[in-house]
Short mmCIF file of C-alpha atoms and ligand atoms in Angstrom, two decimals:
data_model
loop_
_atom_site.label_atom_id
_atom_site.label_comp_id
_atom_site.label_asym_id
_atom_site.label_seq_id
_atom_site.Cartn_x
_atom_site.Cartn_y
_atom_site.Cartn_z
CA UNK A 1 -9.95 -13.01 -29.13
CA UNK A 2 -13.11 -14.30 -27.53
CA UNK A 3 -13.39 -11.36 -25.11
CA UNK A 4 -13.96 -8.83 -27.87
CA UNK A 5 -17.30 -10.43 -28.75
CA UNK A 6 -18.78 -9.64 -25.36
CA UNK A 7 -20.78 -6.51 -24.66
CA UNK A 8 -18.78 -3.71 -23.06
CA UNK A 9 -20.22 -4.08 -19.61
CA UNK A 10 -19.48 -7.82 -19.64
CA UNK A 11 -15.96 -7.06 -20.77
CA UNK A 12 -15.50 -4.65 -17.91
CA UNK A 13 -16.66 -7.30 -15.45
CA UNK A 14 -13.98 -9.64 -16.78
CA UNK A 15 -11.30 -6.96 -16.54
CA UNK A 16 -12.32 -6.05 -12.99
CA UNK A 17 -11.32 -9.51 -11.77
CA UNK A 18 -7.73 -8.67 -12.65
CA UNK A 19 -7.62 -5.91 -9.99
CA UNK A 20 -7.56 -7.36 -6.46
CA UNK A 21 -7.96 -3.99 -4.71
CA UNK A 22 -11.45 -3.62 -6.18
CA UNK A 23 -12.58 -6.21 -3.63
CA UNK A 24 -11.73 -3.99 -0.64
CA UNK A 25 -14.69 -2.48 1.20
CA UNK A 26 -14.13 1.00 2.64
CA UNK A 27 -16.62 1.54 5.52
CA UNK A 28 -18.12 -1.82 4.64
CA UNK A 29 -19.22 -0.54 1.23
CA UNK A 30 -17.98 -1.66 -2.17
CA UNK A 31 -15.06 0.47 -3.33
CA UNK A 32 -15.99 2.77 -6.19
CA UNK A 33 -12.68 4.05 -7.43
CA UNK A 34 -13.04 7.17 -9.58
CA UNK A 35 -9.66 8.77 -8.89
CA UNK A 36 -7.80 7.23 -11.80
CA UNK A 37 -6.30 10.47 -13.05
CA UNK A 38 -4.36 10.60 -9.76
CA UNK A 39 -3.26 6.99 -10.01
CA UNK A 40 -4.71 3.78 -11.40
CA UNK A 41 -5.07 0.46 -9.59
CA UNK A 42 -2.78 -2.44 -10.46
CA UNK A 43 -3.70 -5.77 -12.03
CA UNK A 44 -2.34 -9.08 -10.69
CA UNK A 45 0.06 -9.18 -13.65
CA UNK A 46 1.91 -6.11 -12.38
CA UNK A 47 1.85 -7.10 -8.72
CA UNK A 48 3.13 -10.58 -9.58
CA UNK A 49 5.80 -9.32 -11.98
CA UNK A 50 7.31 -7.14 -9.26
CA UNK A 51 7.06 -9.85 -6.62
CA UNK A 52 8.56 -12.43 -8.97
CA UNK A 53 11.41 -10.14 -9.80
CA UNK A 54 12.35 -9.88 -6.13
CA UNK A 55 11.75 -13.59 -5.61
CA UNK A 56 13.75 -14.89 -8.55
CA UNK A 57 15.82 -12.27 -10.29
CA UNK A 58 16.86 -9.49 -7.91
CA UNK A 59 20.35 -8.19 -8.59
CA UNK A 60 21.90 -4.91 -9.62
CA UNK A 61 22.00 -4.25 -13.35
CA UNK A 62 24.80 -3.51 -15.82
CA UNK A 63 27.47 -4.41 -13.28
CA UNK A 64 27.87 -7.98 -12.22
CA UNK A 65 29.14 -10.80 -14.37
CA UNK A 66 27.19 -13.39 -12.43
CA UNK A 67 24.09 -15.20 -13.52
CA UNK A 68 21.57 -13.15 -11.55
CA UNK A 69 23.07 -9.85 -12.66
CA UNK A 70 22.74 -10.92 -16.26
CA UNK A 71 19.18 -12.04 -15.73
CA UNK A 72 18.23 -8.75 -14.04
CA UNK A 73 19.96 -6.68 -16.72
CA UNK A 74 18.19 -8.69 -19.38
CA UNK A 75 14.78 -8.18 -17.79
CA UNK A 76 15.41 -4.47 -17.26
CA UNK A 77 16.51 -3.90 -20.85
CA UNK A 78 13.67 -6.03 -22.20
CA UNK A 79 11.30 -3.72 -20.30
CA UNK A 80 12.84 -0.78 -22.09
CA UNK A 81 12.23 -2.48 -25.44
CA UNK A 82 8.61 -3.13 -24.41
CA UNK A 83 8.14 0.58 -23.67
CA UNK A 84 9.77 1.53 -26.99
CA UNK A 85 7.35 -0.72 -28.88
CA UNK A 86 4.39 0.59 -26.85
CA UNK A 87 4.91 4.18 -28.02
CA UNK A 88 6.57 3.20 -31.32
CA UNK A 89 9.95 4.79 -30.60
CA UNK A 90 12.55 4.20 -33.28
CA UNK A 91 14.92 2.50 -30.81
CA UNK A 92 14.98 1.46 -27.13
CA UNK A 93 17.93 3.83 -26.59
CA UNK A 94 15.42 6.69 -26.91
CA UNK A 95 13.68 5.47 -23.75
CA UNK A 96 15.10 6.89 -20.51
CA UNK A 97 13.72 5.42 -17.29
CA UNK A 98 12.96 8.10 -14.69
CA UNK A 99 10.77 8.36 -11.60
CA UNK A 100 7.77 9.73 -13.43
CA UNK A 101 6.43 12.50 -15.62
CA UNK A 102 7.68 15.16 -13.22
CA UNK A 103 11.24 13.93 -13.33
CA UNK A 104 11.12 13.50 -17.11
CA UNK A 105 10.08 17.12 -17.61
CA UNK A 106 12.69 18.36 -15.15
CA UNK A 107 15.33 16.41 -17.04
CA UNK A 108 14.40 18.17 -20.28
CA UNK A 109 14.16 21.55 -18.56
CA UNK A 110 17.64 21.32 -17.08
CA UNK A 111 19.54 19.34 -19.67
CA UNK A 112 17.87 20.50 -22.87
CA UNK A 113 16.28 23.89 -22.27
CA UNK A 114 18.58 25.63 -19.80
CA UNK A 115 21.76 25.50 -21.91
CA UNK A 116 19.83 26.77 -24.93
CA UNK A 117 17.95 29.65 -23.29
CA UNK A 118 18.96 33.31 -23.25
CA UNK A 119 17.27 36.44 -21.99
CA UNK A 120 14.36 37.25 -24.30
CA UNK A 121 13.76 33.62 -25.32
CA UNK A 122 10.31 32.14 -24.82
CA UNK A 123 8.76 28.83 -23.86
CA UNK A 124 5.14 28.28 -24.87
CA UNK A 125 2.82 26.43 -22.47
CA UNK A 126 -0.97 26.31 -22.08
CA UNK A 127 -3.39 27.41 -19.36
CA UNK A 128 -4.37 23.81 -18.65
CA UNK A 129 -0.98 22.36 -17.69
CA UNK A 130 -0.26 20.31 -14.58
CA UNK A 131 2.14 22.08 -12.19
CA UNK A 132 4.77 19.54 -13.30
CA UNK A 133 4.67 21.12 -16.73
CA UNK A 134 4.79 24.70 -15.42
CA UNK A 135 7.19 24.95 -12.50
CA UNK A 136 10.27 23.31 -14.10
CA UNK A 137 10.01 25.86 -16.92
CA UNK A 138 9.62 28.72 -14.46
CA UNK A 139 12.78 27.58 -12.71
CA UNK A 140 14.84 27.58 -15.91
CA UNK A 141 13.31 30.90 -16.92
CA UNK A 142 14.48 32.41 -13.63
CA UNK A 143 17.93 31.03 -14.25
CA UNK A 144 18.23 32.23 -17.83
CA UNK A 145 16.05 35.31 -18.25
CA UNK A 146 13.68 33.52 -20.64
CA UNK A 147 9.92 33.97 -20.26
CA UNK A 148 6.76 31.86 -20.49
CA UNK A 149 3.97 32.44 -22.99
CA UNK A 150 0.64 30.81 -22.20
CA UNK A 151 -1.97 29.61 -24.71
CA UNK A 152 -5.48 30.52 -23.46
CA UNK A 153 -8.53 28.22 -23.42
CA UNK A 154 -12.18 28.98 -24.13
CA UNK A 155 -15.06 28.32 -21.73
CA UNK A 156 -15.20 24.65 -22.68
CA UNK A 157 -11.53 24.11 -21.86
CA UNK A 158 -10.50 23.93 -25.53
CA UNK A 159 -7.16 25.52 -26.50
CA UNK A 160 -7.32 28.66 -28.61
CA UNK A 161 -5.26 27.40 -31.54
CA UNK A 162 -5.24 30.79 -33.29
CA UNK A 163 -3.69 32.34 -30.21
CA UNK A 164 -1.19 29.47 -30.19
CA UNK A 165 -0.17 30.24 -33.77
CA UNK A 166 0.30 33.91 -32.86
CA UNK A 167 2.42 33.06 -29.80
CA UNK A 168 4.94 31.07 -31.85
CA UNK A 169 7.76 33.19 -33.17
CA UNK A 170 11.49 33.69 -33.57
CA UNK A 171 11.97 33.83 -29.79
CA UNK A 172 10.16 30.55 -29.08
CA UNK A 173 12.69 27.90 -28.07
CA UNK A 174 10.30 25.16 -26.96
CA UNK A 175 6.62 24.24 -26.75
CA UNK A 176 5.57 22.08 -23.78
CA UNK A 177 1.98 20.94 -23.48
CA UNK A 178 -0.26 18.21 -22.15
CA UNK A 179 -1.51 15.57 -24.57
CA UNK A 180 -4.60 15.33 -22.34
CA UNK A 181 -5.42 17.78 -19.53
CA UNK A 182 -5.59 16.14 -16.10
CA UNK A 183 -7.93 18.78 -14.67
CA UNK A 184 -10.47 18.94 -17.52
CA UNK A 185 -9.93 15.92 -19.75
CA UNK A 186 -9.43 18.01 -22.89
CA UNK A 187 -7.61 16.09 -25.63
CA UNK A 188 -5.40 18.69 -27.26
CA UNK A 189 -4.85 18.76 -31.06
CA UNK A 190 -1.18 17.95 -30.53
CA UNK A 191 -0.44 16.62 -34.00
CA UNK A 192 -1.35 19.96 -35.62
CA UNK A 193 0.32 21.96 -32.90
CA UNK A 194 3.57 20.03 -33.36
CA UNK A 195 3.42 20.56 -37.11
CA UNK A 196 3.05 24.30 -36.66
CA UNK A 197 5.93 24.47 -34.21
CA UNK A 198 8.17 22.36 -36.43
CA UNK A 199 7.43 24.60 -39.40
CA UNK A 200 9.29 27.26 -37.38
CA UNK A 201 11.99 24.88 -36.19
CA UNK A 202 10.65 24.75 -32.62
CA UNK A 203 10.87 21.45 -30.69
CA UNK A 204 7.86 20.17 -28.74
CA UNK A 205 7.57 18.23 -25.48
CA UNK A 206 4.31 16.41 -24.76
CA UNK A 207 3.21 15.64 -21.21
CA UNK A 208 1.55 12.29 -21.81
CA UNK A 209 0.74 11.42 -18.18
CA UNK A 210 -3.02 11.33 -18.86
CA UNK A 211 -2.82 10.02 -22.41
CA UNK A 212 -0.93 6.73 -22.41
CA UNK A 213 -3.66 4.76 -20.61
CA UNK A 214 -6.49 6.09 -22.75
CA UNK A 215 -5.38 6.31 -26.36
CA UNK A 216 -2.69 4.71 -28.50
CA UNK A 217 0.42 6.91 -28.56
CA UNK A 218 2.77 6.79 -31.54
CA UNK A 219 5.66 9.17 -30.95
CA UNK A 220 6.87 8.85 -34.52
CA UNK A 221 3.47 9.60 -36.04
CA UNK A 222 3.13 12.55 -33.64
CA UNK A 223 6.73 13.52 -34.45
CA UNK A 224 7.08 15.01 -30.94
CA UNK A 225 10.62 15.68 -29.78
CA UNK A 226 10.02 14.55 -26.20
CA UNK A 227 7.23 12.54 -24.57
CA UNK A 228 6.90 12.12 -20.80
CA UNK A 229 4.70 9.73 -18.82
CA UNK A 230 4.37 7.90 -15.49
CA UNK A 231 3.94 4.17 -14.95
CA UNK A 232 1.45 4.53 -12.11
CA UNK A 233 -1.26 6.14 -14.28
CA UNK A 234 -0.90 3.27 -16.72
CA UNK A 235 -1.76 0.49 -14.25
CA UNK A 236 1.96 0.14 -13.47
CA UNK A 237 3.97 0.81 -10.31
CA UNK A 238 4.78 4.17 -8.74
CA UNK A 239 8.35 5.43 -8.90
CA UNK A 240 8.89 4.53 -12.55
CA UNK A 241 8.28 6.69 -15.58
CA UNK A 242 9.57 7.36 -19.03
CA UNK A 243 11.20 10.14 -20.95
CA UNK A 244 11.15 9.49 -24.67
CA UNK A 245 13.43 11.78 -26.66
CA UNK A 246 14.54 11.77 -30.27
CA UNK A 247 18.08 10.39 -30.22
CA UNK A 248 19.46 13.45 -32.04
CA UNK A 249 18.34 15.63 -29.10
CA UNK A 250 19.30 13.18 -26.35
CA UNK A 251 22.75 12.70 -27.88
CA UNK A 252 23.36 16.43 -27.89
CA UNK A 253 22.23 16.91 -24.27
CA UNK A 254 24.65 16.89 -21.33
CA UNK A 255 23.95 14.41 -18.52
CA UNK A 256 21.50 15.60 -15.89
CA UNK A 257 22.71 13.77 -12.80
CA UNK A 258 26.14 12.28 -12.22
CA UNK A 259 26.95 8.98 -10.58
CA UNK A 260 27.32 5.30 -11.25
CA UNK A 261 26.11 3.70 -14.47
CA UNK A 262 26.02 6.96 -16.45
CA UNK A 263 29.80 7.01 -17.00
CA UNK A 264 32.21 5.19 -19.26
CA UNK A 265 35.45 6.14 -17.51
CA UNK A 266 36.09 8.29 -14.48
CA UNK A 267 39.29 10.02 -13.46
CA UNK A 268 39.87 13.23 -11.55
CA UNK A 269 41.13 14.82 -14.74
CA UNK A 270 38.28 13.83 -17.02
CA UNK A 271 35.18 11.67 -16.97
CA UNK A 272 33.57 10.30 -20.11
CA UNK A 273 29.90 9.47 -20.29
CA UNK A 274 28.03 6.35 -21.16
CA UNK A 275 25.98 6.13 -24.33
CA UNK A 276 22.21 6.50 -24.61
CA UNK A 277 20.07 5.91 -22.71
CA UNK A 278 22.31 5.09 -19.73
CA UNK A 279 23.93 8.55 -19.86
CA UNK A 280 20.72 9.79 -18.21
CA UNK A 281 20.30 6.98 -15.67
CA UNK A 282 22.69 7.78 -12.84
CA UNK A 283 22.67 5.35 -9.93
CA UNK A 284 20.81 2.10 -9.40
CA UNK A 285 17.51 2.41 -11.27
CA UNK A 286 14.05 1.23 -10.24
CA UNK A 287 14.58 -2.21 -11.79
CA UNK A 288 11.47 -3.82 -10.32
CA UNK A 289 9.45 -0.78 -11.35
CA UNK A 290 10.59 -1.00 -14.96
CA UNK A 291 9.66 -4.70 -15.02
CA UNK A 292 6.28 -3.89 -13.45
CA UNK A 293 5.69 -1.19 -16.05
CA UNK A 294 6.46 -3.63 -18.86
CA UNK A 295 3.99 -6.08 -17.28
CA UNK A 296 1.35 -3.33 -17.26
CA UNK A 297 1.99 -2.66 -20.95
CA UNK A 298 1.76 -6.37 -21.74
CA UNK A 299 -1.49 -6.57 -19.79
CA UNK A 300 -2.80 -3.62 -21.73
CA UNK A 301 -1.89 -5.34 -24.96
CA UNK A 302 -4.03 -8.36 -24.09
CA UNK A 303 -7.07 -6.08 -23.76
CA UNK A 304 -6.38 -3.72 -26.64
CA UNK A 305 -6.92 0.00 -26.99
CA UNK A 306 -10.00 -0.26 -29.17
CA UNK A 307 -11.94 -2.09 -26.44
CA UNK A 308 -10.69 0.28 -23.73
CA UNK A 309 -11.45 3.41 -25.73
CA UNK A 310 -14.93 2.23 -26.70
CA UNK A 311 -15.74 1.29 -23.12
CA UNK A 312 -14.38 4.47 -21.53
CA UNK A 313 -16.05 6.70 -24.10
CA UNK A 314 -19.43 5.09 -23.61
CA UNK A 315 -19.03 5.63 -19.88
CA UNK A 316 -17.87 9.23 -20.28
CA UNK A 317 -20.90 10.04 -22.44
CA UNK A 318 -23.22 8.39 -19.94
CA UNK A 319 -21.67 10.15 -16.94
CA UNK A 320 -21.71 13.52 -18.71
CA UNK A 321 -25.46 13.28 -19.34
CA UNK A 322 -26.21 11.98 -15.84
CA UNK A 323 -24.18 14.65 -14.05
CA UNK A 324 -25.63 17.46 -16.15
CA UNK A 325 -29.10 16.36 -15.12
CA UNK A 326 -28.41 17.09 -11.47
CA UNK A 327 -29.61 20.49 -10.35
CA UNK A 328 -26.72 22.62 -9.11
CA UNK A 329 -23.97 20.51 -10.64
CA UNK A 330 -21.85 22.27 -13.24
CA UNK A 331 -19.26 20.50 -15.36
CA UNK A 332 -15.98 22.35 -15.80
CA UNK A 333 -14.41 21.22 -19.06
CA UNK A 334 -16.78 20.32 -21.86
CA UNK A 335 -14.44 20.24 -24.86
CA UNK A 336 -15.64 18.37 -27.94
CA UNK A 337 -12.65 16.04 -27.75
CA UNK A 338 -12.46 14.69 -24.20
CA UNK A 339 -11.02 11.78 -22.30
CA UNK A 340 -12.63 10.15 -19.24
CA UNK A 341 -12.33 13.01 -16.78
CA UNK A 342 -15.35 14.75 -15.22
CA UNK A 343 -14.50 17.89 -13.27
CA UNK A 344 -17.45 19.63 -11.64
CA UNK A 345 -18.64 21.97 -8.92
CA UNK A 346 -21.79 21.72 -6.81
CA UNK A 347 -23.63 24.96 -6.14
CA UNK A 348 -22.91 26.34 -2.68
CA UNK A 349 -20.94 23.28 -1.46
CA UNK A 350 -17.16 23.17 -1.32
CA UNK A 351 -15.49 20.45 -3.35
CA UNK A 352 -13.75 19.05 -0.26
CA UNK A 353 -17.11 18.57 1.48
CA UNK A 354 -18.49 16.83 -1.58
CA UNK A 355 -15.44 14.59 -1.68
CA UNK A 356 -15.59 13.58 1.97
CA UNK A 357 -19.32 12.79 1.95
CA UNK A 358 -18.82 10.70 -1.18
CA UNK A 359 -15.96 8.95 0.60
CA UNK A 360 -18.36 7.88 3.37
CA UNK A 361 -20.30 6.11 0.67
CA UNK A 362 -17.19 4.27 -0.54
CA UNK A 363 -16.73 6.56 -3.54
CA UNK A 364 -13.20 7.78 -4.19
CA UNK A 365 -12.96 11.03 -6.14
CA UNK A 366 -10.46 13.84 -6.06
CA UNK A 367 -11.34 17.27 -4.68
CA UNK A 368 -9.04 20.24 -5.02
CA UNK A 369 -7.03 22.05 -7.65
CA UNK A 370 -5.61 18.85 -9.20
CA UNK A 371 -2.12 20.35 -9.41
CA UNK A 372 -3.48 22.78 -11.96
CA UNK A 373 -4.16 26.01 -10.07
CA UNK A 374 -4.13 28.19 -13.24
CA UNK A 375 -7.10 26.13 -14.49
CA UNK A 376 -9.04 26.94 -11.30
CA UNK A 377 -8.20 30.63 -11.75
CA UNK A 378 -9.30 30.54 -15.40
CA UNK A 379 -12.68 29.05 -14.50
CA UNK A 380 -13.02 31.17 -11.34
CA UNK A 381 -13.52 28.25 -8.98
CA UNK A 382 -11.46 27.50 -5.84
CA UNK A 383 -11.54 23.78 -6.49
CA UNK A 384 -13.46 21.11 -8.36
CA UNK A 385 -14.57 17.56 -7.69
CA UNK A 386 -13.01 15.24 -10.22
CA UNK A 387 -14.25 11.80 -11.18
CA UNK A 388 -11.82 10.10 -13.54
CA UNK A 389 -12.38 6.83 -15.35
CA UNK A 390 -10.35 3.71 -15.99
CA UNK A 391 -10.98 0.50 -17.86
CA UNK A 392 -12.59 -1.16 -14.81
CA UNK A 393 -15.32 1.44 -14.14
CA UNK A 394 -18.99 0.58 -14.71
CA UNK A 395 -22.32 2.29 -15.34
CA UNK A 396 -23.45 1.16 -11.87
CA UNK A 397 -20.56 3.11 -10.38
CA UNK A 398 -21.66 6.27 -12.19
CA UNK A 399 -25.18 5.67 -10.88
CA UNK A 400 -23.72 5.40 -7.36
CA UNK A 401 -21.88 8.68 -7.87
CA UNK A 402 -25.11 10.38 -8.95
CA UNK A 403 -26.91 8.96 -5.90
CA UNK A 404 -24.03 10.05 -3.69
CA UNK A 405 -24.33 13.59 -5.01
CA UNK A 406 -28.03 13.61 -4.16
CA UNK A 407 -26.99 12.66 -0.59
CA UNK A 408 -24.47 15.47 -0.52
CA UNK A 409 -27.15 17.98 -1.47
CA UNK A 410 -29.56 16.59 1.14
CA UNK A 411 -26.85 16.83 3.77
CA UNK A 412 -26.44 20.50 3.04
CA UNK A 413 -30.18 21.08 2.83
CA UNK A 414 -30.04 21.98 -0.82
CA UNK A 415 -32.86 19.63 -1.74
C1 LIG B 1 -0.01 13.15 -12.89
C2 LIG B 1 0.42 14.12 -13.90
C3 LIG B 1 1.72 14.64 -13.89
C4 LIG B 1 2.73 14.29 -12.82
O1 LIG B 1 2.99 12.93 -12.80
P1 LIG B 1 3.87 12.31 -11.62
O2 LIG B 1 3.66 10.85 -11.76
O3 LIG B 1 3.33 12.87 -10.34
O4 LIG B 1 5.28 12.73 -11.88
C5 LIG B 1 2.06 15.53 -14.88
N1 LIG B 1 1.20 15.89 -15.83
C6 LIG B 1 -0.05 15.41 -15.88
C7 LIG B 1 -0.96 15.82 -17.00
C8 LIG B 1 -0.49 14.51 -14.91
O5 LIG B 1 -1.73 14.04 -14.95
#
């Protein structure tokens, strides 16, 4: 493709044109969107795919015999096949559409873990999980008498893999961990961790919410048992996400929610369930969302991971150096293997104040605990400012962030 020959920054300028929201001007200033770990912006392709669905195809799926119903069902199931190819699942029936990462993890907690857990059993997590990958496990632990074991991290935000190996044992029933940490950007050595768990017969769930938009994911190469992600962090719509599960597990799991579409026959004496993946999709699904997600994946395919990774990594390296040069700014999370997330604190200034002054300058960052309070506790900070990168971010935007931080310090008389 011609695009690949361009320099990175030129490439980024071409990609930016695909995202209409980047033309909005908060407070009359150009929008600098650095809150991509919370949600990414949407390209025309996704916006149009959803609009076109409602314009031309809208109907309920798997039910009607009429032309529109067939068209909608076709489009919905083709989206599932697109997702399966995207993460290299063995078959589209291993792809369950859900609302997002949170719902995917809850599904596994309630349908997979709860029936298997007994008092004394253990689930292994890490210190750097999102609340979505902590609380569902706490709930099933309360219900079953199982307990959580937590893998510690060092001062850079890197998992202690020796401690992980020691935590695995005969009582471990499941490992659940982030592929990439949303609070720190650490890329965890998941392939090795899965291998170690499997050597002891322990299944592994990966929370891929931060990974799918930043590195190629191959669930069969990883050999993970479950993989969860959200469409909206992958340039797709909100309200749609994916649970991948190995069919052997999904087949053995009871349905999670009951209702239409997930059944084969219903009587008051006995109901029989639909086959995979529909057994787990009770009620009318987010059809437009699934189609929008497939459009996001197709859009992604036209750009290619190698270009995105190269561009985001160059920007991460640049931003890391620039931020570390600012007096009083301290990066939280400096693992050797990192994705485009820069969490930091500014000496003597609360993260929320930093965030709101940056907002006046048109710069959107996140300030808070990032749904990862145990991370804040571990690093002894109440909150951090988080700048997170996407394919459309530029060096100029990092320069603007650095300038904005100088303004923040002036404002507080720290300069
Ligand atoms: C965003 C995120 C989640 C939750 O995703 P939802 O789309 O809110 O369900 C879970 N884990 C990680 C690592 C995340 O970044």
